[in-house]
Each structure stands twice: as structure tokens, then as C-alpha cells.
Short mmCIF file of C-alpha atoms and ligand atoms in Angstrom, two decimals:
data_model
loop_
_atom_site.label_atom_id
_atom_site.label_comp_id
_atom_site.label_asym_id
_atom_site.label_seq_id
_atom_site.Cartn_x
_atom_site.Cartn_y
_atom_site.Cartn_z
CA MET Z 1 312.71 -107.28 180.80
CA VAL Z 2 314.97 -109.42 183.02
CA GLY Z 3 313.50 -112.85 183.30
CA CYS Z 4 311.26 -114.32 180.67
CA GLY Z 5 309.32 -116.68 182.69
CA ALA Z 6 305.57 -116.20 183.70
CA LEU Z 7 305.82 -112.59 184.87
CA GLY Z 8 307.84 -111.86 181.84
CA CYS Z 9 305.76 -113.43 179.34
CA ALA Z 10 302.71 -111.56 180.74
CA ALA Z 11 304.57 -108.14 180.73
CA ILE Z 12 306.34 -108.64 177.33
CA ASP Z 13 303.15 -109.40 175.56
CA LEU Z 14 301.51 -106.04 176.85
CA LEU Z 15 304.71 -104.05 176.27
CA ALA Z 16 305.19 -105.29 172.64
CA ARG Z 17 301.47 -104.75 171.84
CA ALA Z 18 301.49 -101.22 173.34
CA GLY Z 19 304.20 -100.05 170.75
CA VAL Z 20 307.17 -100.03 172.72
CA GLY Z 21 310.01 -99.60 170.34
CA THR Z 22 312.84 -101.47 171.48
CA LEU Z 23 312.67 -104.72 173.90
CA THR Z 24 315.73 -106.27 175.34
CA LEU Z 25 314.99 -109.72 176.73
CA VAL Z 26 317.15 -111.17 179.17
CA ASP Z 27 316.77 -114.89 180.48
CA ARG Z 28 319.30 -117.69 180.99
CA ASP Z 29 317.05 -120.43 180.63
CA VAL Z 30 315.40 -122.89 177.99
CA VAL Z 31 311.53 -123.64 177.67
CA GLU Z 32 310.31 -126.65 179.11
CA LEU Z 33 307.07 -128.46 178.76
CA THR Z 34 306.08 -127.63 182.63
CA ASN Z 35 306.33 -124.03 181.95
CA LEU Z 36 303.48 -123.78 179.40
CA GLN Z 37 300.72 -123.81 182.14
CA ARG Z 38 301.60 -119.94 182.99
CA GLN Z 39 304.25 -118.77 180.47
CA SER Z 40 302.13 -117.59 177.85
CA LEU Z 41 304.41 -116.61 174.97
CA TYR Z 42 305.68 -120.30 174.59
CA VAL Z 43 304.28 -123.34 172.83
CA GLU Z 44 304.93 -126.86 172.82
CA THR Z 45 307.46 -126.87 170.13
CA ASP Z 46 309.70 -124.39 171.99
CA ALA Z 47 309.67 -127.01 174.96
CA ARG Z 48 310.47 -129.91 172.57
CA ASP Z 49 313.24 -128.33 171.04
CA GLY Z 50 314.55 -126.73 174.30
CA VAL Z 51 314.68 -123.01 172.77
CA PRO Z 52 316.29 -120.52 175.06
CA LYS Z 53 313.43 -118.46 176.43
CA ALA Z 54 314.73 -115.12 175.33
CA GLU Z 55 314.81 -116.54 171.76
CA ALA Z 56 311.35 -117.92 171.74
CA ALA Z 57 309.86 -114.84 173.09
CA LYS Z 58 311.79 -112.80 170.66
CA ARG Z 59 310.16 -114.98 167.75
CA ARG Z 60 306.72 -114.59 169.28
CA VAL Z 61 306.80 -110.69 169.66
CA ARG Z 62 308.02 -110.43 166.35
CA ALA Z 63 305.23 -112.29 165.06
CA ILE Z 64 303.05 -109.84 166.80
CA ASP Z 65 304.71 -106.88 165.38
CA SER Z 66 307.45 -107.38 162.73
CA SER Z 67 308.60 -103.54 163.25
CA LEU Z 68 309.68 -104.18 166.86
CA ARG Z 69 313.43 -104.20 167.55
CA VAL Z 70 314.07 -107.03 169.92
CA HIS Z 71 317.34 -108.01 171.50
CA ALA Z 72 317.54 -111.56 172.94
CA CYS Z 73 320.08 -111.88 175.51
CA VAL Z 74 320.44 -115.68 176.66
CA GLU Z 75 322.64 -114.72 179.59
CA HIS Z 76 322.69 -114.90 183.28
CA LEU Z 77 322.33 -111.33 184.83
CA GLY Z 78 325.25 -110.89 186.90
CA ALA Z 79 327.81 -108.22 188.18
CA GLY Z 80 329.68 -108.48 185.01
CA ASN Z 81 326.89 -107.38 182.54
CA ALA Z 82 324.04 -105.80 184.54
CA GLU Z 83 325.33 -102.19 184.10
CA ASP Z 84 325.70 -102.65 180.20
CA LEU Z 85 322.32 -104.18 179.96
CA VAL Z 86 320.50 -101.72 182.32
CA GLY Z 87 322.35 -98.75 180.85
CA ASP Z 88 320.96 -99.31 177.46
CA CYS Z 89 317.39 -99.08 178.42
CA ASP Z 90 314.85 -96.23 179.57
CA VAL Z 91 312.82 -98.56 181.88
CA VAL Z 92 313.73 -101.94 183.53
CA VAL Z 93 311.20 -104.54 184.44
CA ASP Z 94 311.95 -107.48 186.87
CA GLY Z 95 310.69 -110.79 186.05
CA LEU Z 96 313.09 -112.54 188.07
CA ASP Z 97 312.64 -115.47 190.53
CA ASN Z 98 315.42 -114.87 193.16
CA TYR Z 99 316.38 -111.92 195.43
CA ALA Z 100 320.02 -112.02 194.87
CA THR Z 101 319.54 -111.07 191.28
CA ARG Z 102 316.93 -108.60 192.18
CA TYR Z 103 319.11 -106.53 194.43
CA LEU Z 104 321.80 -106.60 191.80
CA LEU Z 105 319.23 -105.19 189.33
CA ASN Z 106 318.08 -102.64 192.10
CA ASP Z 107 321.81 -101.59 192.51
CA ALA Z 108 322.27 -101.06 188.60
CA ALA Z 109 319.13 -99.12 188.40
CA VAL Z 110 319.67 -96.81 191.26
CA LYS Z 111 323.58 -96.33 190.20
CA LEU Z 112 322.56 -95.42 186.65
CA GLY Z 113 319.42 -93.38 187.43
CA LYS Z 114 316.93 -95.77 185.75
CA PRO Z 115 313.44 -96.42 186.95
CA PHE Z 116 312.74 -100.09 187.27
CA VAL Z 117 309.56 -101.92 188.26
CA HIS Z 118 309.80 -104.76 190.64
CA ALA Z 119 307.47 -107.87 190.11
CA GLY Z 120 307.35 -111.13 191.82
CA ALA Z 121 304.49 -113.92 192.05
CA VAL Z 122 304.31 -117.34 193.64
CA ALA Z 123 301.49 -119.66 194.50
CA PHE Z 124 298.13 -117.32 194.54
CA ARG Z 125 300.07 -114.13 195.50
CA GLY Z 126 302.13 -111.64 193.91
CA THR Z 127 303.45 -108.02 194.12
CA SER Z 128 304.48 -105.10 192.07
CA MET Z 129 306.25 -101.87 192.75
CA PRO Z 130 307.68 -99.23 190.86
CA VAL Z 131 311.29 -98.26 191.98
CA LEU Z 132 312.07 -94.51 191.30
CA ALA Z 133 314.94 -94.05 193.54
CA GLY Z 134 317.46 -93.84 190.87
CA ALA Z 135 315.36 -91.48 188.49
CA ALA Z 136 313.63 -89.60 191.34
CA GLY Z 137 315.30 -86.08 190.42
CA ALA Z 138 314.68 -86.57 186.67
CA LEU Z 139 310.93 -87.68 187.36
CA GLY Z 140 310.16 -84.68 189.75
CA VAL Z 141 309.52 -87.09 192.57
CA ALA Z 142 310.61 -86.15 196.29
CA ARG Z 143 313.48 -88.34 197.20
CA GLU Z 144 311.99 -89.52 200.39
CA ASP Z 145 308.98 -90.82 198.49
CA ALA Z 146 310.97 -92.80 196.00
CA PRO Z 147 312.20 -95.96 197.96
CA CYS Z 148 314.48 -98.64 196.41
CA LEU Z 149 313.90 -102.17 196.72
CA ARG Z 150 316.22 -102.47 199.62
CA CYS Z 151 314.45 -99.68 201.45
CA ILE Z 152 311.43 -101.96 201.52
CA PHE Z 153 312.94 -105.35 201.70
CA PRO Z 154 316.30 -104.90 203.50
CA ASP Z 155 317.37 -108.42 203.20
CA ALA Z 156 316.43 -111.44 201.00
CA PRO Z 157 314.78 -114.33 202.65
CA PRO Z 158 317.28 -116.96 203.49
CA ALA Z 159 317.69 -119.95 201.03
CA GLY Z 160 315.10 -122.58 201.70
CA GLU Z 161 312.78 -120.40 203.73
CA GLY Z 162 310.42 -118.96 201.43
CA GLU Z 163 308.19 -120.77 199.05
CA THR Z 164 309.28 -121.08 195.48
CA CYS Z 165 307.61 -121.59 192.24
CA ASP Z 166 308.71 -125.19 192.46
CA THR Z 167 307.60 -125.90 195.94
CA ALA Z 168 304.55 -123.90 195.72
CA GLY Z 169 303.47 -123.84 192.15
CA VAL Z 170 302.25 -120.52 190.20
CA PHE Z 171 298.67 -119.78 189.56
CA GLY Z 172 298.49 -118.27 186.02
CA PRO Z 173 295.85 -115.93 186.82
CA ALA Z 174 297.85 -114.33 189.49
CA VAL Z 175 301.16 -113.97 187.58
CA ALA Z 176 298.80 -112.32 184.64
CA MET Z 177 297.64 -109.71 187.19
CA VAL Z 178 301.04 -108.95 188.48
CA GLY Z 179 302.53 -108.75 185.07
CA ALA Z 180 299.82 -106.43 183.93
CA HIS Z 181 300.20 -104.11 186.76
CA ALA Z 182 304.05 -104.12 186.29
CA ALA Z 183 303.77 -103.50 182.64
CA ALA Z 184 301.26 -100.62 183.28
CA GLN Z 185 303.85 -98.87 185.45
CA ALA Z 186 306.51 -99.37 182.67
CA ILE Z 187 304.21 -98.14 179.98
CA MET Z 188 303.45 -95.01 182.08
CA LEU Z 189 307.05 -94.26 182.82
CA LEU Z 190 307.92 -94.61 179.01
CA ALA Z 191 305.04 -92.30 178.06
CA GLY Z 192 306.17 -89.49 180.52
CA ARG Z 193 303.03 -90.01 182.55
CA THR Z 194 304.74 -90.10 186.02
CA GLU Z 195 301.36 -88.64 187.64
CA LEU Z 196 299.48 -92.15 186.71
CA VAL Z 197 302.29 -94.32 188.09
CA ASP Z 198 301.06 -96.39 191.14
CA ARG Z 199 303.14 -94.90 194.04
CA SER Z 200 302.47 -97.95 196.23
CA LEU Z 201 303.56 -101.61 196.79
CA TRP Z 202 300.53 -103.28 195.33
CA SER Z 203 299.84 -106.89 196.07
CA VAL Z 204 297.18 -109.47 194.98
CA ASP Z 205 296.13 -112.61 196.73
CA LEU Z 206 293.75 -114.74 194.71
CA ALA Z 207 293.36 -117.33 197.36
CA ALA Z 208 291.87 -114.67 199.83
CA ASN Z 209 290.40 -112.54 197.05
CA ARG Z 210 292.21 -109.49 198.36
CA THR Z 211 294.44 -106.70 196.87
CA VAL Z 212 296.50 -104.37 199.25
CA ARG Z 213 298.07 -101.10 198.52
CA MET Z 214 300.97 -99.97 200.73
CA PRO Z 215 301.70 -96.19 199.93
CA LEU Z 216 305.36 -95.57 199.26
CA ALA Z 217 305.20 -91.96 200.39
CA GLY Z 218 308.01 -91.22 203.08
CA ALA Z 219 309.33 -94.88 202.50
CA ALA Z 220 312.84 -94.15 201.46
CA ARG Z 221 315.37 -94.87 204.29
CA ALA Z 222 318.25 -92.47 204.71
CA ASP Z 223 320.33 -95.40 206.12
CA CYS Z 224 319.70 -97.72 202.97
CA PRO Z 225 323.05 -98.91 201.80
CA CYS Z 226 321.91 -98.75 198.12
CA CYS Z 227 319.89 -95.43 197.51
CA GLY Z 228 321.02 -93.84 200.82
CA ALA Z 229 324.71 -94.48 200.98
CA ARG Z 230 325.10 -95.31 197.41
CA ARG Z 231 327.03 -98.50 198.21
CA PHE Z 232 326.36 -100.80 195.39
CA GLU Z 233 327.13 -104.04 197.24
CA PHE Z 234 325.60 -106.55 194.79
CA LEU Z 235 327.26 -104.94 191.89
CA GLU Z 236 330.70 -105.04 193.49
CA ALA Z 237 330.25 -108.67 195.02
CA PRO Z 238 331.95 -111.61 192.96
CA GLY Z 239 329.14 -114.01 192.41
CA GLU Z 240 329.23 -117.80 193.18
CA ARG Z 241 329.60 -119.73 190.01
CA CYS Z 242 326.89 -122.21 190.87
CA THR Z 243 323.25 -122.07 191.35
CA VAL Z 244 320.96 -124.98 192.10
CA LEU Z 245 318.05 -124.82 189.84
CA CYS Z 246 315.44 -125.80 192.55
CA GLY Z 247 313.21 -128.87 191.69
CA ARG Z 248 314.75 -129.50 188.51
CA ASN Z 249 317.60 -131.76 189.51
CA ALA Z 250 320.32 -129.29 187.81
CA VAL Z 251 322.79 -126.88 188.66
CA GLN Z 252 323.84 -123.80 186.46
CA VAL Z 253 327.65 -123.19 186.32
CA ARG Z 254 329.09 -120.04 185.10
CA PRO Z 255 332.53 -119.84 183.57
CA ALA Z 256 335.11 -118.04 185.81
CA VAL Z 257 335.74 -115.74 183.00
CA ALA Z 258 332.98 -115.14 180.75
CA GLY Z 259 333.36 -115.04 177.06
CA PRO Z 260 332.15 -116.60 173.75
CA VAL Z 261 332.58 -120.29 173.26
CA ASP Z 262 332.90 -121.77 169.93
CA LEU Z 263 330.16 -124.52 170.21
CA GLU Z 264 331.07 -126.37 167.25
CA ARG Z 265 334.62 -126.76 168.17
CA MET Z 266 333.38 -127.95 171.73
CA ARG Z 267 331.06 -130.56 169.93
CA GLY Z 268 334.18 -132.07 168.35
CA ARG Z 269 335.96 -132.08 171.52
CA LEU Z 270 332.98 -133.61 173.44
CA SER Z 271 332.26 -136.17 170.95
CA ALA Z 272 334.79 -138.39 172.67
CA LEU Z 273 332.15 -138.47 175.80
CA GLY Z 274 329.03 -139.06 173.74
CA GLU Z 275 326.61 -137.63 171.19
CA PHE Z 276 326.64 -134.01 171.32
CA ALA Z 277 324.49 -131.82 168.97
CA VAL Z 278 324.42 -127.97 168.41
CA ARG Z 279 321.03 -126.46 168.10
CA ASP Z 280 319.39 -123.12 168.70
CA GLY Z 281 322.83 -121.66 169.80
CA LEU Z 282 323.05 -124.36 172.61
CA LEU Z 283 325.24 -127.39 172.72
CA VAL Z 284 323.61 -130.30 174.24
CA GLY Z 285 324.53 -133.78 175.08
CA ASN Z 286 324.88 -136.54 177.65
CA VAL Z 287 328.34 -136.74 179.52
CA ASP Z 288 327.11 -139.95 181.03
CA ALA Z 289 323.90 -142.06 181.21
CA ALA Z 290 322.81 -140.13 184.23
CA THR Z 291 324.25 -136.55 183.37
CA GLU Z 292 323.20 -134.09 180.59
CA LEU Z 293 325.13 -131.10 179.72
CA THR Z 294 323.70 -128.01 178.00
CA LEU Z 295 326.30 -125.38 177.07
CA PHE Z 296 325.53 -121.93 176.03
CA ALA Z 297 327.66 -119.60 173.86
CA ASP Z 298 328.56 -117.23 176.66
CA GLY Z 299 330.24 -120.30 178.47
CA ARG Z 300 327.46 -120.93 180.89
CA ALA Z 301 326.27 -124.37 181.33
CA ILE Z 302 323.40 -126.34 182.85
CA VAL Z 303 324.24 -129.80 184.18
CA ARG Z 304 321.26 -131.99 184.67
CA GLY Z 305 321.16 -135.02 186.87
CA THR Z 306 322.62 -133.49 190.05
CA VAL Z 307 321.89 -130.85 192.53
CA ASP Z 308 325.42 -130.90 193.99
CA PRO Z 309 327.16 -127.93 192.92
CA VAL Z 310 330.63 -129.37 193.61
CA ALA Z 311 329.83 -132.21 191.19
CA ALA Z 312 328.23 -129.93 188.81
CA GLN Z 313 331.36 -127.80 188.52
CA ALA Z 314 333.42 -130.86 188.43
CA VAL Z 315 331.59 -131.87 185.28
CA TYR Z 316 332.02 -128.55 183.94
CA ASP Z 317 335.53 -128.19 184.63
CA ARG Z 318 335.95 -131.71 183.34
CA CYS Z 319 334.11 -131.03 179.92
CA VAL Z 320 334.36 -127.31 179.16
CA GLY Z 321 337.40 -126.49 181.11
CA SER Z 322 337.58 -123.60 183.74
ZN1 ZN B 401 316.93 -97.76 199.43
#
């Protein structure tokens, strides 16, 4: 499960209770109070303590079923780790909130021959679709009937164009429906019941009380760069280091070279700037009155108090080093 937000929570709960043996949960973020209206695995104490979502979700599903093997990966899914993470799984489920990372996941799944389930939701609407392009041969599905994500959505909507969870909100029941549809596809695939997989792009709109199924038969494009030409542009592209976290007055900064960071040693170094503390695998403190720095053990940081990537990267480079 890549992304442990609202969709992730809905799907993870169903997958865990269905008896999926091993769950790998990937999420880069921490639980916040405003998440609780829709992110059903988390509780107030998770938000109060700023627990990473992957860790909080792991705790919750281990409480549901202590025999589950759960890997919590508090990481940003990027070109550097996508193939390792996807390669270890039988089915990949998309609980992401952005297209760039979805296309990266699509590239990895097609390249490595893994089935993947795309899902997305915003406001009252949501969509779910099994992507069998990479695994079509193994699943006995005709190649032309197994489009990848880019066959259906060739390009991402430009930044600022589409609604986001921050600008439009997310209606919990819509997410629960989409997460359930996505989890159902994953369970069918894991159980080897390919004939029961919904071979359509399924959409729901609770504001219009409407569901729509768009059949995927014949929808694979021969000229698709990913599943047609097998050019994995997103896996090969070097990513930007900064991501503005919309509506949160914060920027995520990734290290130029990823690697484990000794948080206790960093705490010692940063104590000159202010009070820093290590908790739940994170180093948190204020760089100045207006700027909070959260450093993850993989070298990634969230700089709160700015939406300017340059300023955020400056704080990072100044405090953590590049
Ligand atoms: Zn394609």
C-alpha cells in the first residue's frame, strides 16, 4: 500500500482483516488532527504525538491481527526506492494524492510485471481501476485489454489545475467506497480469482448519486510510452528535491543523496539552534520562532512555516547539510 491516507486506511483495514499475510505500508507523512475525519486507522493520540502514518497504521493492524507481518516504510516513494518496494510485493495498491508518484508506481509495476490497483478520491468523487498491463501474460489477460494508467490518463493535470484534498476536502464515505473497491480488486488478484476482477475504470460521485463503469477492453494504447514502448520515464527522471505540501504551510525536502541519518547526533548538532527532541523515529524542533523542522531517519525533512521551496531547502541545507 503506497500512501496511508484516507484511501490507504480504508483499504488497509480490509486487506488486514481478509488475511493478507504480509503488508508493506509506505507513507512519508505524520498523522495530523485534521486527518481524523476520514483516515480511519488513526486516533487523537497519533495526531498529538505526530506519529508517522505508516507506523500508526502498523500498530493498528497488528492490534487487529497479531500474526500479520507488517513493514512500515516511513519513506517518500521515489525513483530510488520504487523498484525495491514494488519488487517485494505480489499486488500494489495506490493510495497516493499526486500523479507524479502514481506514474512512477505505474512504471515500476509495468516494468516488474506486477498487478497494481489505481485509486484516487477528492471531494465527493473517486475512481478505482486495476492495472494489469505488467502482469497481463501471467494472468491470462489479452494485452490490448490490459491498459496501464498512462493509456487511460496520458498526462497529469497541471499543478494547481485540479481540485486537491486541501482545496476541495474529502468526503469520508466516498473514500470508504473507493478504498473498498480497490481492496476488493487486490484481494481477487491475491486469491488468483482474476475472473472476478472488475475490468473497468469504476467511478463514484456521491454528490450526484452516480456510479459509472468504463470498460477497459481494447483500451491499451500501442503508442503508450510505458506499457507500449516500455520507456519508464518516471523511473529514470531525477526527481525535484522539494515538494510543497498544499494547504499546510510546509515544504518537504529530500536529501540530495538518501541515506540513514543519526538523529541523536543531529539533535546534538541542532541544539545550538533551539530545543530539538527525538520521538517515534523523528527529530522535531524549531529552527526559529516561525520555522519548525521535522527530520526523518532517511534524511528527508518537512519544513513548516513556509511554502517557498527555495527557503525550505535553505533551511534544510543550513540545518541538516546537503
Ligand atoms: Zn500504457
